[in-house]
């Protein structure tokens, strides 16, 4: 069967390929506790070990019991759009018109909608290297050209205004950013983000900012939404991370008013609407009890970060920039291996700890970095460190 050429332009999602390899090793006798083995510890997938908060689960059950499972409008339940707008007001002091908010089938659908609406064949979208791989693949699928700009530790692994201005050319359409970022857990300094927006705006371009980890930040200096920089900034968010609703596939966009109609038309055709059950349940995310629980969980994540980073560095896994958000550590593996792909597979086989090699996330030095997710419990993290120490620093 003949496939469309765009399929060949999109690389496999190596995170998931490594996860399959970890599962295969986990099924081996060496990982069978009944045979004296040790089970695999998974620190490779970016998924919090918390499920949806209790009130969200209860709301979903009521929704099903009452039969409220019909289609919603393509832009989402009005009550949910209003609740999100109120959250922006209470959390970040922003006055966002609910009419600018579009509920999507996860952040992935939000990115697909934006790329389809805004990217013409041949358009360049600038993004940092390293960055989340699926973002560049959405650009490719729309016929655009993702252009990765090397962003090292001195830039917090993020773009800065100078690099954007220098790279901008006739084909450049805009920038795609994430703050905090996957895989690095680092944010763009507020003043630098404003300078980037000004550079893009002066050239008539678009600024897309992925904020799915914004509420999972640990530094008040970075607790600012890009929406404060103007109505022309396009923001993506999600219920997956802060609210622990990964498999519910529910996200949202905040758009300039003129773009809402175009995105609504595309959503109608792509998937009709986001899950009605997930939308009704998500209304409970903004109950004070739920927000208090999410803040408690955020503090737990901070404690995990504070525990794991120094232990990794003591093992010779340097962390050039301390993560200030999300639940990832971007660590340098050069002291132990020539590339992080081999390092991660060695750790899966010998320490039975699953990590993610940097191969997915770009090309600039990413072969020397690995991503660790500290979204697992503290006892799991401590057990993983003990195993890594056993392999990396064997007792004499």
CSV table of C-alpha atoms in Angstrom, one decimal:
chain,number,residue,atom,x,y,z
A,1,UNK,CA,0.0,0.0,0.0
A,2,UNK,CA,1.4,3.4,-0.9
A,3,UNK,CA,1.7,5.8,2.1
A,4,UNK,CA,1.7,9.5,2.0
A,5,UNK,CA,5.2,11.0,1.9
A,6,UNK,CA,4.6,12.9,5.1
A,7,UNK,CA,4.7,9.6,7.0
A,8,UNK,CA,8.3,9.1,6.0
A,9,UNK,CA,9.1,12.7,7.2
A,10,UNK,CA,8.0,11.9,10.8
A,11,UNK,CA,10.4,9.9,13.0
A,12,UNK,CA,9.2,7.2,15.4
A,13,UNK,CA,8.4,8.5,18.9
A,14,UNK,CA,11.5,6.9,20.5
A,15,UNK,CA,10.2,7.5,24.0
A,16,UNK,CA,7.6,4.9,23.3
A,17,UNK,CA,10.0,2.6,21.5
A,18,UNK,CA,12.2,2.6,24.5
A,19,UNK,CA,9.2,1.9,26.7
A,20,UNK,CA,8.5,-1.2,24.6
A,21,UNK,CA,12.1,-2.3,25.2
A,22,UNK,CA,11.8,-1.7,28.9
A,23,UNK,CA,8.6,-3.8,29.0
A,24,UNK,CA,10.3,-6.6,27.2
A,25,UNK,CA,13.2,-6.6,29.7
A,26,UNK,CA,10.7,-6.4,32.5
A,27,UNK,CA,9.2,-9.7,31.3
A,28,UNK,CA,12.6,-11.5,31.5
A,29,UNK,CA,13.6,-13.8,34.4
A,30,UNK,CA,16.0,-11.1,35.7
A,31,UNK,CA,13.0,-8.9,36.5
A,32,UNK,CA,10.8,-11.7,37.9
A,33,UNK,CA,10.6,-11.4,41.7
A,34,UNK,CA,9.4,-15.0,41.9
A,35,UNK,CA,12.8,-16.0,40.5
A,36,UNK,CA,14.8,-13.7,42.7
A,37,UNK,CA,14.8,-10.8,40.2
A,38,UNK,CA,13.9,-7.2,40.7
A,39,UNK,CA,11.0,-5.6,38.9
A,40,UNK,CA,11.6,-2.7,36.5
A,41,UNK,CA,11.4,0.8,37.9
A,42,UNK,CA,9.9,3.1,35.2
A,43,UNK,CA,11.2,6.7,35.3
A,44,UNK,CA,10.9,7.1,31.5
A,45,UNK,CA,7.3,8.2,30.9
A,46,UNK,CA,6.0,11.7,31.7
A,47,UNK,CA,3.0,10.7,33.7
A,48,UNK,CA,2.2,11.6,37.3
A,49,UNK,CA,1.6,8.7,39.6
A,50,UNK,CA,-1.4,10.6,41.0
A,51,UNK,CA,-4.8,9.8,39.3
A,52,UNK,CA,-7.5,12.4,38.8
A,53,UNK,CA,-8.5,14.0,42.1
A,54,UNK,CA,-11.5,12.5,43.9
A,55,UNK,CA,-14.1,15.2,43.0
A,56,UNK,CA,-13.2,14.7,39.3
A,57,UNK,CA,-13.7,11.0,39.5
A,58,UNK,CA,-17.0,11.5,41.3
A,59,UNK,CA,-18.1,14.0,38.7
A,60,UNK,CA,-17.3,11.5,35.9
A,61,UNK,CA,-19.4,8.8,37.6
A,62,UNK,CA,-22.4,11.2,38.0
A,63,UNK,CA,-22.1,12.2,34.4
A,64,UNK,CA,-22.3,8.6,33.3
A,65,UNK,CA,-25.1,7.7,35.7
A,66,UNK,CA,-27.2,10.7,34.4
A,67,UNK,CA,-26.5,9.9,30.8
A,68,UNK,CA,-24.8,13.2,30.0
A,69,UNK,CA,-22.7,11.8,27.2
A,70,UNK,CA,-23.9,13.6,24.2
A,71,UNK,CA,-21.8,15.7,21.9
A,72,UNK,CA,-20.9,19.2,23.1
A,73,UNK,CA,-20.1,22.1,20.8
A,74,UNK,CA,-16.7,21.9,19.1
A,75,UNK,CA,-15.4,24.7,21.3
A,76,UNK,CA,-16.5,22.8,24.4
A,77,UNK,CA,-18.9,23.2,27.3
A,78,UNK,CA,-19.5,26.9,28.0
A,79,UNK,CA,-19.4,26.2,31.7
A,80,UNK,CA,-15.9,24.7,31.4
A,81,UNK,CA,-14.6,27.6,29.2
A,82,UNK,CA,-15.9,30.0,31.9
A,83,UNK,CA,-14.3,28.0,34.7
A,84,UNK,CA,-10.9,28.0,32.9
A,85,UNK,CA,-11.3,31.8,32.5
A,86,UNK,CA,-12.0,32.2,36.2
A,87,UNK,CA,-8.9,30.1,37.0
A,88,UNK,CA,-6.7,32.4,34.9
A,89,UNK,CA,-8.1,35.4,36.9
A,90,UNK,CA,-7.6,33.8,40.3
A,91,UNK,CA,-4.3,32.1,39.6
A,92,UNK,CA,-2.5,34.6,37.4
A,93,UNK,CA,-4.7,37.8,37.6
A,94,UNK,CA,-5.6,37.6,33.9
A,95,UNK,CA,-8.9,38.8,32.4
A,96,UNK,CA,-9.5,36.2,29.6
A,97,UNK,CA,-12.8,36.2,27.7
A,98,UNK,CA,-14.2,32.6,27.8
A,99,UNK,CA,-15.0,33.1,24.1
A,100,UNK,CA,-11.3,32.9,23.4
A,101,UNK,CA,-11.0,29.5,25.0
A,102,UNK,CA,-11.5,26.3,22.9
A,103,UNK,CA,-11.6,22.9,24.6
A,104,UNK,CA,-9.6,20.3,22.7
A,105,UNK,CA,-9.0,16.5,22.8
A,106,UNK,CA,-5.8,16.9,24.7
A,107,UNK,CA,-2.9,19.3,24.0
A,108,UNK,CA,-1.9,17.2,21.0
A,109,UNK,CA,-5.2,18.1,19.3
A,110,UNK,CA,-4.6,21.7,20.2
A,111,UNK,CA,-1.3,21.6,18.4
A,112,UNK,CA,-2.7,19.9,15.4
A,113,UNK,CA,-5.5,22.5,15.1
A,114,UNK,CA,-3.0,25.4,15.3
A,115,UNK,CA,-0.6,23.9,12.8
A,116,UNK,CA,-3.4,23.2,10.4
A,117,UNK,CA,-4.9,26.6,10.8
A,118,UNK,CA,-1.7,28.6,10.6
A,119,UNK,CA,1.1,26.7,8.8
A,120,UNK,CA,1.4,26.7,5.0
A,121,UNK,CA,3.6,24.3,3.1
A,122,UNK,CA,7.2,25.5,3.4
A,123,UNK,CA,6.6,27.7,6.4
A,124,UNK,CA,9.4,27.6,9.0
A,125,UNK,CA,8.6,27.3,12.7
A,126,UNK,CA,11.5,28.0,15.1
A,127,UNK,CA,11.7,25.9,18.2
A,128,UNK,CA,14.5,25.1,20.7
A,129,UNK,CA,16.7,22.1,20.5
A,130,UNK,CA,16.0,20.2,22.8
A,131,UNK,CA,12.2,20.2,22.7
A,132,UNK,CA,9.3,17.8,22.8
A,133,UNK,CA,9.5,15.8,19.6
A,134,UNK,CA,5.7,15.6,18.7
A,135,UNK,CA,5.6,19.4,18.5
A,136,UNK,CA,7.9,19.4,15.4
A,137,UNK,CA,6.1,16.5,13.9
A,138,UNK,CA,2.8,18.4,14.0
A,139,UNK,CA,4.5,21.2,12.0
A,140,UNK,CA,5.8,18.6,9.5
A,141,UNK,CA,2.4,17.0,9.2
A,142,UNK,CA,1.0,20.4,8.2
A,143,UNK,CA,3.6,20.8,5.5
A,144,UNK,CA,5.7,23.1,7.5
A,145,UNK,CA,9.4,23.0,8.3
A,146,UNK,CA,10.4,22.7,12.0
A,147,UNK,CA,13.7,24.5,12.5
A,148,UNK,CA,15.5,23.5,15.6
A,149,UNK,CA,17.8,26.2,17.1
A,150,UNK,CA,20.5,24.9,19.5
A,151,UNK,CA,19.7,26.0,23.1
A,152,UNK,CA,22.3,25.0,25.7
A,153,UNK,CA,22.6,25.4,29.4
A,154,UNK,CA,23.5,29.1,29.2
A,155,UNK,CA,20.1,29.7,27.7
A,156,UNK,CA,18.3,27.3,30.1
A,157,UNK,CA,17.8,25.0,27.1
A,158,UNK,CA,15.3,27.6,25.8
A,159,UNK,CA,15.2,30.1,22.9
A,160,UNK,CA,16.1,33.7,23.5
A,161,UNK,CA,15.2,36.8,21.5
A,162,UNK,CA,18.7,37.1,20.0
A,163,UNK,CA,18.6,33.7,18.5
A,164,UNK,CA,15.1,34.1,17.2
A,165,UNK,CA,16.0,37.4,15.5
A,166,UNK,CA,19.2,36.0,14.0
A,167,UNK,CA,17.4,32.8,12.6
A,168,UNK,CA,14.4,34.7,11.2
A,169,UNK,CA,14.2,34.5,7.5
A,170,UNK,CA,11.8,34.9,4.6
A,171,UNK,CA,10.1,31.5,5.2
A,172,UNK,CA,9.8,31.9,9.0
A,173,UNK,CA,6.2,31.9,10.2
A,174,UNK,CA,6.8,32.0,13.9
A,175,UNK,CA,8.0,30.3,17.1
A,176,UNK,CA,6.8,27.3,19.1
A,177,UNK,CA,7.9,27.4,22.8
A,178,UNK,CA,7.2,25.4,25.9
A,179,UNK,CA,7.6,26.9,29.4
A,180,UNK,CA,8.3,24.9,31.5
A,181,UNK,CA,9.8,22.5,28.9
A,182,UNK,CA,9.7,18.8,28.3
A,183,UNK,CA,12.4,17.3,28.5
A,184,UNK,CA,14.3,19.9,30.6
A,185,UNK,CA,11.8,21.1,33.1
A,186,UNK,CA,13.2,24.7,32.6
A,187,UNK,CA,11.2,27.8,32.0
A,188,UNK,CA,11.9,30.9,29.9
A,189,UNK,CA,12.6,34.0,32.0
A,190,UNK,CA,9.6,36.3,31.9
A,191,UNK,CA,11.6,39.3,30.5
A,192,UNK,CA,13.2,37.1,27.8
A,193,UNK,CA,9.8,35.7,26.8
A,194,UNK,CA,8.5,39.2,26.4
A,195,UNK,CA,11.5,40.1,24.2
A,196,UNK,CA,10.9,37.0,22.1
A,197,UNK,CA,7.2,38.0,21.6
A,198,UNK,CA,8.3,41.5,20.6
A,199,UNK,CA,10.7,40.1,18.0
A,200,UNK,CA,8.1,37.9,16.5
A,201,UNK,CA,5.4,40.5,16.6
A,202,UNK,CA,7.6,43.0,14.8
A,203,UNK,CA,8.0,40.6,12.0
A,204,UNK,CA,4.3,39.7,11.7
A,205,UNK,CA,4.8,36.2,13.0
A,206,UNK,CA,3.0,33.9,15.5
A,207,UNK,CA,4.0,32.9,19.0
A,208,UNK,CA,2.8,29.6,20.2
A,209,UNK,CA,3.5,28.8,23.9
A,210,UNK,CA,2.8,25.3,25.4
A,211,UNK,CA,2.0,25.9,29.1
A,212,UNK,CA,0.8,22.4,30.1
A,213,UNK,CA,3.4,22.4,32.9
A,214,UNK,CA,2.9,26.0,34.0
A,215,UNK,CA,0.9,25.2,37.1
A,216,UNK,CA,3.5,22.6,38.0
A,217,UNK,CA,6.2,25.2,38.6
A,218,UNK,CA,8.4,25.5,41.7
A,219,UNK,CA,9.8,29.0,41.3
A,220,UNK,CA,7.5,32.0,41.7
A,221,UNK,CA,9.7,34.0,39.3
A,222,UNK,CA,8.5,31.8,36.4
A,223,UNK,CA,4.8,31.7,37.5
A,224,UNK,CA,3.5,33.9,34.7
A,225,UNK,CA,1.4,33.0,31.7
A,226,UNK,CA,2.4,34.2,28.3
A,227,UNK,CA,-1.2,35.4,27.9
A,228,UNK,CA,-0.1,38.5,29.9
A,229,UNK,CA,2.0,39.6,26.9
A,230,UNK,CA,-1.0,40.2,24.5
A,231,UNK,CA,-4.0,38.8,22.8
A,232,UNK,CA,-1.9,37.7,19.8
A,233,UNK,CA,0.0,35.1,21.8
A,234,UNK,CA,-1.4,31.6,21.3
A,235,UNK,CA,-1.4,29.4,24.4
A,236,UNK,CA,-1.9,25.7,24.8
A,237,UNK,CA,-2.8,24.0,28.2
A,238,UNK,CA,-4.0,20.7,29.4
A,239,UNK,CA,-5.7,18.8,32.2
A,240,UNK,CA,-3.2,16.0,32.0
A,241,UNK,CA,-0.3,17.1,34.2
A,242,UNK,CA,-1.3,19.4,37.0
A,243,UNK,CA,-4.8,17.8,37.3
A,244,UNK,CA,-3.5,14.3,36.8
A,245,UNK,CA,-5.9,13.5,33.9
A,246,UNK,CA,-3.4,12.1,31.3
A,247,UNK,CA,-5.7,9.4,29.7
A,248,UNK,CA,-8.8,11.6,29.7
A,249,UNK,CA,-7.4,13.5,26.7
A,250,UNK,CA,-8.6,17.0,27.5
A,251,UNK,CA,-6.9,20.3,26.9
A,252,UNK,CA,-7.6,23.8,25.7
A,253,UNK,CA,-6.4,26.7,23.6
A,254,UNK,CA,-6.5,30.4,24.3
A,255,UNK,CA,-6.7,32.2,21.0
A,256,UNK,CA,-7.0,35.7,19.5
A,257,UNK,CA,-10.7,36.3,18.9
A,258,UNK,CA,-10.3,36.3,15.1
A,259,UNK,CA,-8.9,32.8,15.1
A,260,UNK,CA,-11.6,31.1,17.2
A,261,UNK,CA,-14.0,30.6,14.2
A,262,UNK,CA,-11.3,28.9,12.0
A,263,UNK,CA,-10.2,26.6,14.8
A,264,UNK,CA,-13.8,25.7,15.6
A,265,UNK,CA,-14.4,24.7,12.0
A,266,UNK,CA,-11.4,22.5,12.0
A,267,UNK,CA,-12.3,20.9,15.3
A,268,UNK,CA,-15.8,20.2,14.0
A,269,UNK,CA,-14.3,18.2,11.1
A,270,UNK,CA,-11.3,16.6,12.9
A,271,UNK,CA,-13.1,15.2,16.0
A,272,UNK,CA,-16.5,16.9,16.5
A,273,UNK,CA,-15.8,17.7,20.1
A,274,UNK,CA,-13.6,16.6,23.1
A,275,UNK,CA,-15.0,13.8,25.3
A,276,UNK,CA,-18.2,15.0,26.9
A,277,UNK,CA,-17.6,12.8,30.0
A,278,UNK,CA,-14.1,14.3,30.4
A,279,UNK,CA,-15.4,17.8,30.0
A,280,UNK,CA,-18.2,17.4,32.6
A,281,UNK,CA,-15.7,15.8,35.0
A,282,UNK,CA,-13.2,18.6,34.5
A,283,UNK,CA,-15.6,21.1,35.9
A,284,UNK,CA,-14.7,19.7,39.3
A,285,UNK,CA,-11.0,20.6,38.7
A,286,UNK,CA,-11.8,24.1,39.8
A,287,UNK,CA,-13.5,23.2,43.1
A,288,UNK,CA,-11.5,24.6,46.0
A,289,UNK,CA,-11.0,21.1,47.4
A,290,UNK,CA,-9.5,19.9,44.0
A,291,UNK,CA,-7.2,22.9,43.7
A,292,UNK,CA,-6.0,22.4,47.2
A,293,UNK,CA,-5.2,18.8,46.4
A,294,UNK,CA,-3.4,19.7,43.2
A,295,UNK,CA,-1.3,22.2,45.2
A,296,UNK,CA,-0.5,19.5,47.7
A,297,UNK,CA,0.6,17.3,44.9
A,298,UNK,CA,2.7,20.1,43.4
A,299,UNK,CA,4.6,20.3,46.7
A,300,UNK,CA,5.2,16.6,46.7
A,301,UNK,CA,6.7,16.9,43.2
A,302,UNK,CA,8.9,19.7,44.5
A,303,UNK,CA,10.1,17.5,47.3
A,304,UNK,CA,10.9,14.7,44.8
A,305,UNK,CA,12.9,17.1,42.6
A,306,UNK,CA,14.9,18.4,45.6
A,307,UNK,CA,15.7,14.8,46.6
A,308,UNK,CA,16.6,13.4,43.2
A,309,UNK,CA,18.7,16.1,41.6
A,310,UNK,CA,21.6,16.1,44.1
A,311,UNK,CA,21.6,12.3,44.2
A,312,UNK,CA,22.0,12.1,40.4
A,313,UNK,CA,24.8,14.7,40.5
A,314,UNK,CA,26.6,12.6,43.2
A,315,UNK,CA,26.5,9.7,40.7
A,316,UNK,CA,28.3,11.8,38.0
A,317,UNK,CA,25.1,12.6,36.1
A,318,UNK,CA,25.4,16.3,35.8
A,319,UNK,CA,22.3,18.5,35.8
A,320,UNK,CA,23.4,21.7,34.1
A,321,UNK,CA,20.2,23.6,34.8
A,322,UNK,CA,18.0,22.7,37.8
A,323,UNK,CA,14.4,22.1,36.7
A,324,UNK,CA,12.1,24.8,37.9
A,325,UNK,CA,8.9,23.1,36.7
A,326,UNK,CA,7.3,19.9,35.3
A,327,UNK,CA,8.7,16.6,36.6
A,328,UNK,CA,11.8,16.0,34.5
A,329,UNK,CA,15.6,16.1,35.0
A,330,UNK,CA,17.7,16.6,31.9
A,331,UNK,CA,21.0,15.0,32.9
A,332,UNK,CA,24.4,14.7,31.1
A,333,UNK,CA,25.5,11.0,30.8
A,334,UNK,CA,28.9,11.7,29.2
A,335,UNK,CA,30.8,10.6,32.3
A,336,UNK,CA,29.4,7.1,31.9
A,337,UNK,CA,28.8,6.5,28.2
A,338,UNK,CA,29.6,7.8,24.8
A,339,UNK,CA,25.9,8.4,24.1
A,340,UNK,CA,22.7,8.4,26.2
A,341,UNK,CA,21.0,5.7,24.0
A,342,UNK,CA,23.6,3.1,25.1
A,343,UNK,CA,23.5,4.4,28.6
A,344,UNK,CA,19.8,4.1,29.0
A,345,UNK,CA,19.7,0.6,27.5
A,346,UNK,CA,22.6,-0.4,29.8
A,347,UNK,CA,20.6,0.9,32.8
A,348,UNK,CA,17.5,-1.0,31.7
A,349,UNK,CA,19.5,-4.2,31.5
A,350,UNK,CA,21.8,-3.9,34.5
A,351,UNK,CA,20.0,-1.7,37.0
A,352,UNK,CA,16.4,-2.4,35.8
A,353,UNK,CA,15.7,1.3,35.7
A,354,UNK,CA,14.0,2.7,32.6
A,355,UNK,CA,15.1,6.2,31.5
A,356,UNK,CA,14.6,8.1,28.3
A,357,UNK,CA,17.6,8.8,26.0
A,358,UNK,CA,17.8,12.3,24.5
A,359,UNK,CA,17.5,11.0,20.9
A,360,UNK,CA,13.9,12.1,20.6
A,361,UNK,CA,14.3,15.7,21.7
A,362,UNK,CA,16.6,17.1,19.0
A,363,UNK,CA,20.1,17.0,17.6
A,364,UNK,CA,22.2,19.6,19.5
A,365,UNK,CA,24.0,17.6,22.1
A,366,UNK,CA,20.9,15.6,22.9
A,367,UNK,CA,22.8,12.3,22.3
A,368,UNK,CA,24.7,13.1,25.5
A,369,UNK,CA,21.6,13.7,27.7
A,370,UNK,CA,18.9,11.5,29.2
A,371,UNK,CA,15.6,12.4,30.7
A,372,UNK,CA,14.5,11.1,34.1
A,373,UNK,CA,10.9,11.6,35.2
A,374,UNK,CA,10.4,12.1,39.0
A,375,UNK,CA,6.7,11.6,38.7
A,376,UNK,CA,7.1,8.4,40.7
A,377,UNK,CA,6.9,8.0,44.4
A,378,UNK,CA,9.9,9.0,46.6
A,379,UNK,CA,10.5,5.3,47.6
A,380,UNK,CA,10.7,4.4,44.0
A,381,UNK,CA,13.1,7.2,43.2
A,382,UNK,CA,15.3,6.2,46.2
A,383,UNK,CA,15.3,2.6,45.0
A,384,UNK,CA,16.2,3.6,41.5
A,385,UNK,CA,19.1,5.7,42.8
A,386,UNK,CA,20.4,2.8,44.8
A,387,UNK,CA,20.4,0.6,41.7
A,388,UNK,CA,22.1,3.2,39.6
A,389,UNK,CA,24.7,3.6,42.3
A,390,UNK,CA,25.3,-0.2,42.3
A,391,UNK,CA,26.0,-0.1,38.6
A,392,UNK,CA,27.8,3.3,38.2
A,393,UNK,CA,29.8,3.3,41.4
A,394,UNK,CA,30.3,-0.4,42.3
A,395,UNK,CA,31.8,-1.1,45.7
A,396,UNK,CA,35.5,-2.0,45.7
